Amino acid sequence: APFIAYSKAWTPGTNGAIRAKCVRAKIEKKEDFDKYRGKLAGMIVILGPDAEVKPIIEAPYSRLDEKQLSEIGDYKIPSEKDAFRFSEYRKRREFQKELSKFLADEKAVAVVDHGMVEGGGGTVFVAAGGSWKPGEKVQVPAVTVAVEQWDRIARLLDAKKDVELELNIQNKFYDDEPMQYNTIAELPGSDKKAEVVMIGAHLDSWHAGTGATDNGAGTVVMMEAMRILKAAGLQPRRTIRIGLWSGEEEGLFGSQYYVQQHFGSRPPVNEPDMQGAPTLLRREAGPVTTKPEQARISGYFNVDNGTGRIRGIYLQENAAMLPIATAWMEPFKDLGMSAITLRNTGGTDHQSFDAVGIPAFQFIQDPIEYSTRTHHSNMDVYDRLQMDDLKQMAVIVATWALETANRDQMLPRKPIEKPLPAQPDKPEDAK
Ligand SMILES: [Zn+2]
């Protein structure tokens, strides 16, 4: 029977069709390696926790209701924030590397896991299976298959039946030209043209779909906002600049490098994994040093939560923005934009700007089918875009960019977050 299967990013192909027997392996930590030593050679390794497939009871589609919108508005003044645990993240990465090496040393011919989504139904969430760095190539081909099909293999293996799979994976690495590019364009301002307002979204995406909702949606919204501003023949006071970022999915690389070049940076981090990597989000790297351009950018607006229309805005703990955002939202209430929250939101490119003290915001959007179906999945395709939602977003982004450009003052700023002390790698180091 054919499978719904996708190669994981940065894993090799099979060099023609291969056929091999399957073996189930439950490897969650290094100590588990011993159980499988000598048993994986020439085999396709069926990896992953037991699959629990449940019927899809709730509609995968949703919009935010009034209750949810008012809950987003709740905001608790935080005590000093927990730092993102880079040491834990590093440990997980280390384990993934050790696992890849173990599977290669054991001469496994391929790895098959499942997309972990309970509902299944043909949607496969698939991301990276190795490193994008040319020197850190994973040796064993790896695919993610639909959870029901993964479970069929697992059931047969549990019942001590032989299972054979045939795989033919054709992958290509583009190592000759590893450079990726941001796309920048601008509408020149008039009396305040030396000052800038930026809008942006990321142009890169995962490979199982076409990246329509993550983040083709944000990209077309930003391009359409620029088109509206130009077509309307408006002369903004400040320059309005669009940034379409690359490398967002690898760690906000495009926007971080752009911000480092133009607005400010933190010192480099002396870790093997971080050679030449941007460090804006690593508060323990040290204090932010700003550049002169940082004083001339008023704000940055980002869209990166799928195709759903804008329902409000995250103010990123910038309380002075509250009256401004409230006034700017007023004309869009009948288009469904009504929620303001002081909350932080993360995971996308506004963070690169926020890190160096630039007022930088991401909008609150309706989920539509983002987490249930399209985000990083094989179903992130054109047909899942909602045209009316995209139009609503473009109109709001264009207006907010123009308001920011034409305001007498620049947007109010919050203080740049102080550096954190270096984090211990192991809890016992903290004693
Ligand atoms: Zn995204």
XYZ file of C-alpha atoms in Angstrom, residues 95-318:
224
model
C 20.683 14.191 21.773
C 19.332 14.497 18.220
C 22.896 14.602 16.921
C 23.916 11.588 19.006
C 20.838 9.704 17.809
C 21.643 10.502 14.177
C 25.203 9.307 14.668
C 24.027 6.159 16.480
C 21.627 5.272 13.643
C 24.367 5.854 11.067
C 26.938 3.830 13.054
C 24.413 1.016 13.404
C 23.900 1.140 9.615
C 20.134 1.667 9.721
C 18.953 2.330 6.149
C 16.144 4.788 6.965
C 14.052 6.222 9.778
C 10.250 6.542 9.731
C 8.343 8.555 12.326
C 4.865 10.083 12.539
C 3.618 13.636 12.656
C 2.385 13.328 16.258
C -0.979 14.910 15.477
C -3.811 13.072 17.233
C -6.424 13.692 14.583
C -4.319 12.553 11.648
C -6.601 12.351 8.657
C -3.835 12.758 6.098
C -2.345 15.935 7.502
C 1.339 15.372 8.197
C 3.312 17.903 10.206
C 6.935 17.614 9.142
C 9.950 19.788 9.779
C 13.698 19.236 10.178
C 15.417 15.872 10.514
C 18.938 17.209 10.600
C 21.049 20.318 10.450
C 21.179 22.812 7.585
C 24.892 23.275 8.239
C 27.018 21.729 5.475
C 29.427 20.199 8.014
C 26.706 18.456 10.012
C 25.002 16.248 7.445
C 22.687 13.556 8.747
C 23.613 10.213 7.112
C 20.343 8.257 7.332
C 17.270 9.167 5.231
C 14.289 10.117 7.407
C 10.606 10.412 6.551
C 7.480 11.378 8.462
C 4.354 9.430 7.496
C 0.642 9.841 8.212
C 0.003 8.678 11.750
C -2.536 5.987 10.762
C -0.013 4.423 8.400
C 2.785 4.599 10.941
C 0.467 2.904 13.424
C -0.289 0.108 10.984
C 3.410 -0.729 10.746
C 3.767 -0.516 14.535
C 0.764 -2.821 15.103
C 2.095 -5.423 12.687
C 5.537 -5.313 14.287
C 3.989 -5.632 17.758
C 2.191 -8.743 16.478
C 5.617 -10.101 15.413
C 4.778 -9.864 11.712
C 7.437 -8.964 9.163
C 6.932 -5.557 7.573
C 8.865 -4.420 4.525
C 8.921 -0.900 3.143
C 10.180 0.386 -0.158
C 11.462 3.953 -0.194
C 12.662 6.075 -3.058
C 13.676 9.501 -1.784
C 15.302 12.035 -4.071
C 16.771 14.939 -2.124
C 19.243 17.570 -3.154
C 21.381 19.845 -1.000
C 22.183 23.298 -2.318
C 25.489 23.778 -0.534
C 27.181 25.735 -3.340
C 25.266 28.865 -2.484
C 24.154 28.790 1.149
C 23.399 32.531 1.201
C 19.740 33.477 1.498
C 18.429 36.953 0.829
C 15.974 39.327 2.429
C 13.759 41.304 0.067
C 13.548 45.002 0.915
C 11.619 47.796 -0.774
C 10.381 51.187 0.283
C 8.003 54.020 -0.368
C 9.988 57.211 0.243
C 8.658 59.625 2.833
C 8.418 63.399 2.542
C 9.246 65.890 5.342
C 10.410 63.082 7.686
C 11.837 60.793 5.008
C 15.012 60.040 7.003
C 12.801 58.254 9.536
C 11.403 54.819 8.762
C 8.374 52.634 9.491
C 8.772 48.960 8.681
C 6.304 46.184 7.926
C 7.318 42.593 7.307
C 6.756 38.858 7.094
C 8.930 35.884 6.210
C 9.378 34.495 2.739
C 10.899 31.117 3.633
C 8.746 28.106 4.496
C 8.820 24.369 5.202
C 8.915 21.924 2.341
C 5.975 19.517 2.719
C 3.509 22.158 1.534
C 4.085 25.360 -0.376
C 4.136 27.605 2.697
C 0.910 29.366 1.722
C -0.195 30.169 5.275
C 3.289 30.174 6.856
C 4.138 32.629 5.659
C 2.929 33.289 2.132
C -0.100 34.867 3.818
C 1.950 37.463 5.704
C 4.077 38.064 2.620
C 1.158 38.845 0.297
C -0.514 40.943 2.999
C 2.604 43.108 3.297
C 3.031 43.386 -0.485
C -0.638 44.292 -0.882
C -0.359 46.897 1.897
C 2.524 48.527 -0.004
C 0.530 48.365 -3.241
C -2.474 50.029 -1.582
C -0.299 52.823 -0.183
C 1.303 53.437 -3.565
C -1.926 53.155 -5.570
C -3.667 55.591 -3.220
C -1.000 58.133 -4.146
C -0.474 59.040 -0.494
C 2.685 60.843 0.453
C 3.715 59.373 3.793
C 5.786 61.683 5.988
C 8.191 58.940 7.041
C 9.573 56.340 4.648
C 7.611 53.070 4.701
C 9.825 50.028 4.153
C 8.839 46.398 3.642
C 11.100 43.525 4.722
C 10.418 39.980 3.527
C 12.743 37.835 5.585
C 14.577 34.638 4.816
C 15.644 31.977 7.306
C 12.837 32.679 9.786
C 12.194 28.988 10.326
C 15.856 28.358 11.190
C 15.741 30.949 13.985
C 14.682 34.386 12.661
C 17.986 34.575 10.780
C 16.982 37.031 8.042
C 15.420 39.581 10.368
C 18.113 39.166 13.028
C 20.921 39.783 10.527
C 19.053 42.771 9.119
C 18.531 44.268 12.581
C 22.174 43.578 13.476
C 23.355 45.398 10.365
C 21.059 48.379 10.757
C 19.830 48.846 14.296
C 21.782 47.035 16.990
C 23.324 43.808 18.228
C 24.435 41.796 21.231
C 27.962 40.370 21.546
C 28.680 37.006 19.881
C 28.255 33.804 21.908
C 31.243 31.527 22.232
C 29.563 28.186 21.512
C 30.436 25.772 18.706
C 26.813 25.889 17.486
C 26.721 29.672 17.431
C 29.728 30.550 15.255
C 28.691 33.621 13.304
C 25.052 33.170 14.355
C 22.978 36.184 15.374
C 22.501 36.589 19.133
C 19.727 39.176 19.480
C 17.465 36.719 21.295
C 20.224 35.511 23.607
C 19.953 37.942 26.499
C 22.794 36.224 28.341
C 25.126 37.163 25.457
C 25.410 40.676 26.872
C 24.012 44.180 26.459
C 22.557 45.573 23.228
C 24.693 48.106 21.367
C 22.530 50.288 19.145
C 23.425 51.962 15.860
C 22.372 55.469 14.771
C 19.588 54.074 12.535
C 17.908 52.612 15.641
C 16.929 56.160 16.635
C 15.285 56.742 13.239
C 12.926 53.757 13.004
C 9.540 54.431 14.529
C 8.054 50.940 14.526
C 7.754 47.518 12.919
C 4.571 45.505 12.200
C 4.622 41.780 11.472
C 2.075 39.195 10.274
C 2.960 35.522 10.755
C 0.034 33.593 12.201
C -1.565 32.199 9.081
C -4.451 33.271 6.902
C -6.905 34.383 9.616
C -8.009 38.004 9.767
C -6.641 40.489 12.297
C -8.658 40.592 15.529
C -6.358 42.796 17.582
C -2.748 43.446 18.467
C -0.151 42.281 20.984
C 1.478 45.410 22.437
C 4.550 43.537 23.630
C 4.383 45.116 27.121
C 4.644 48.628 25.691
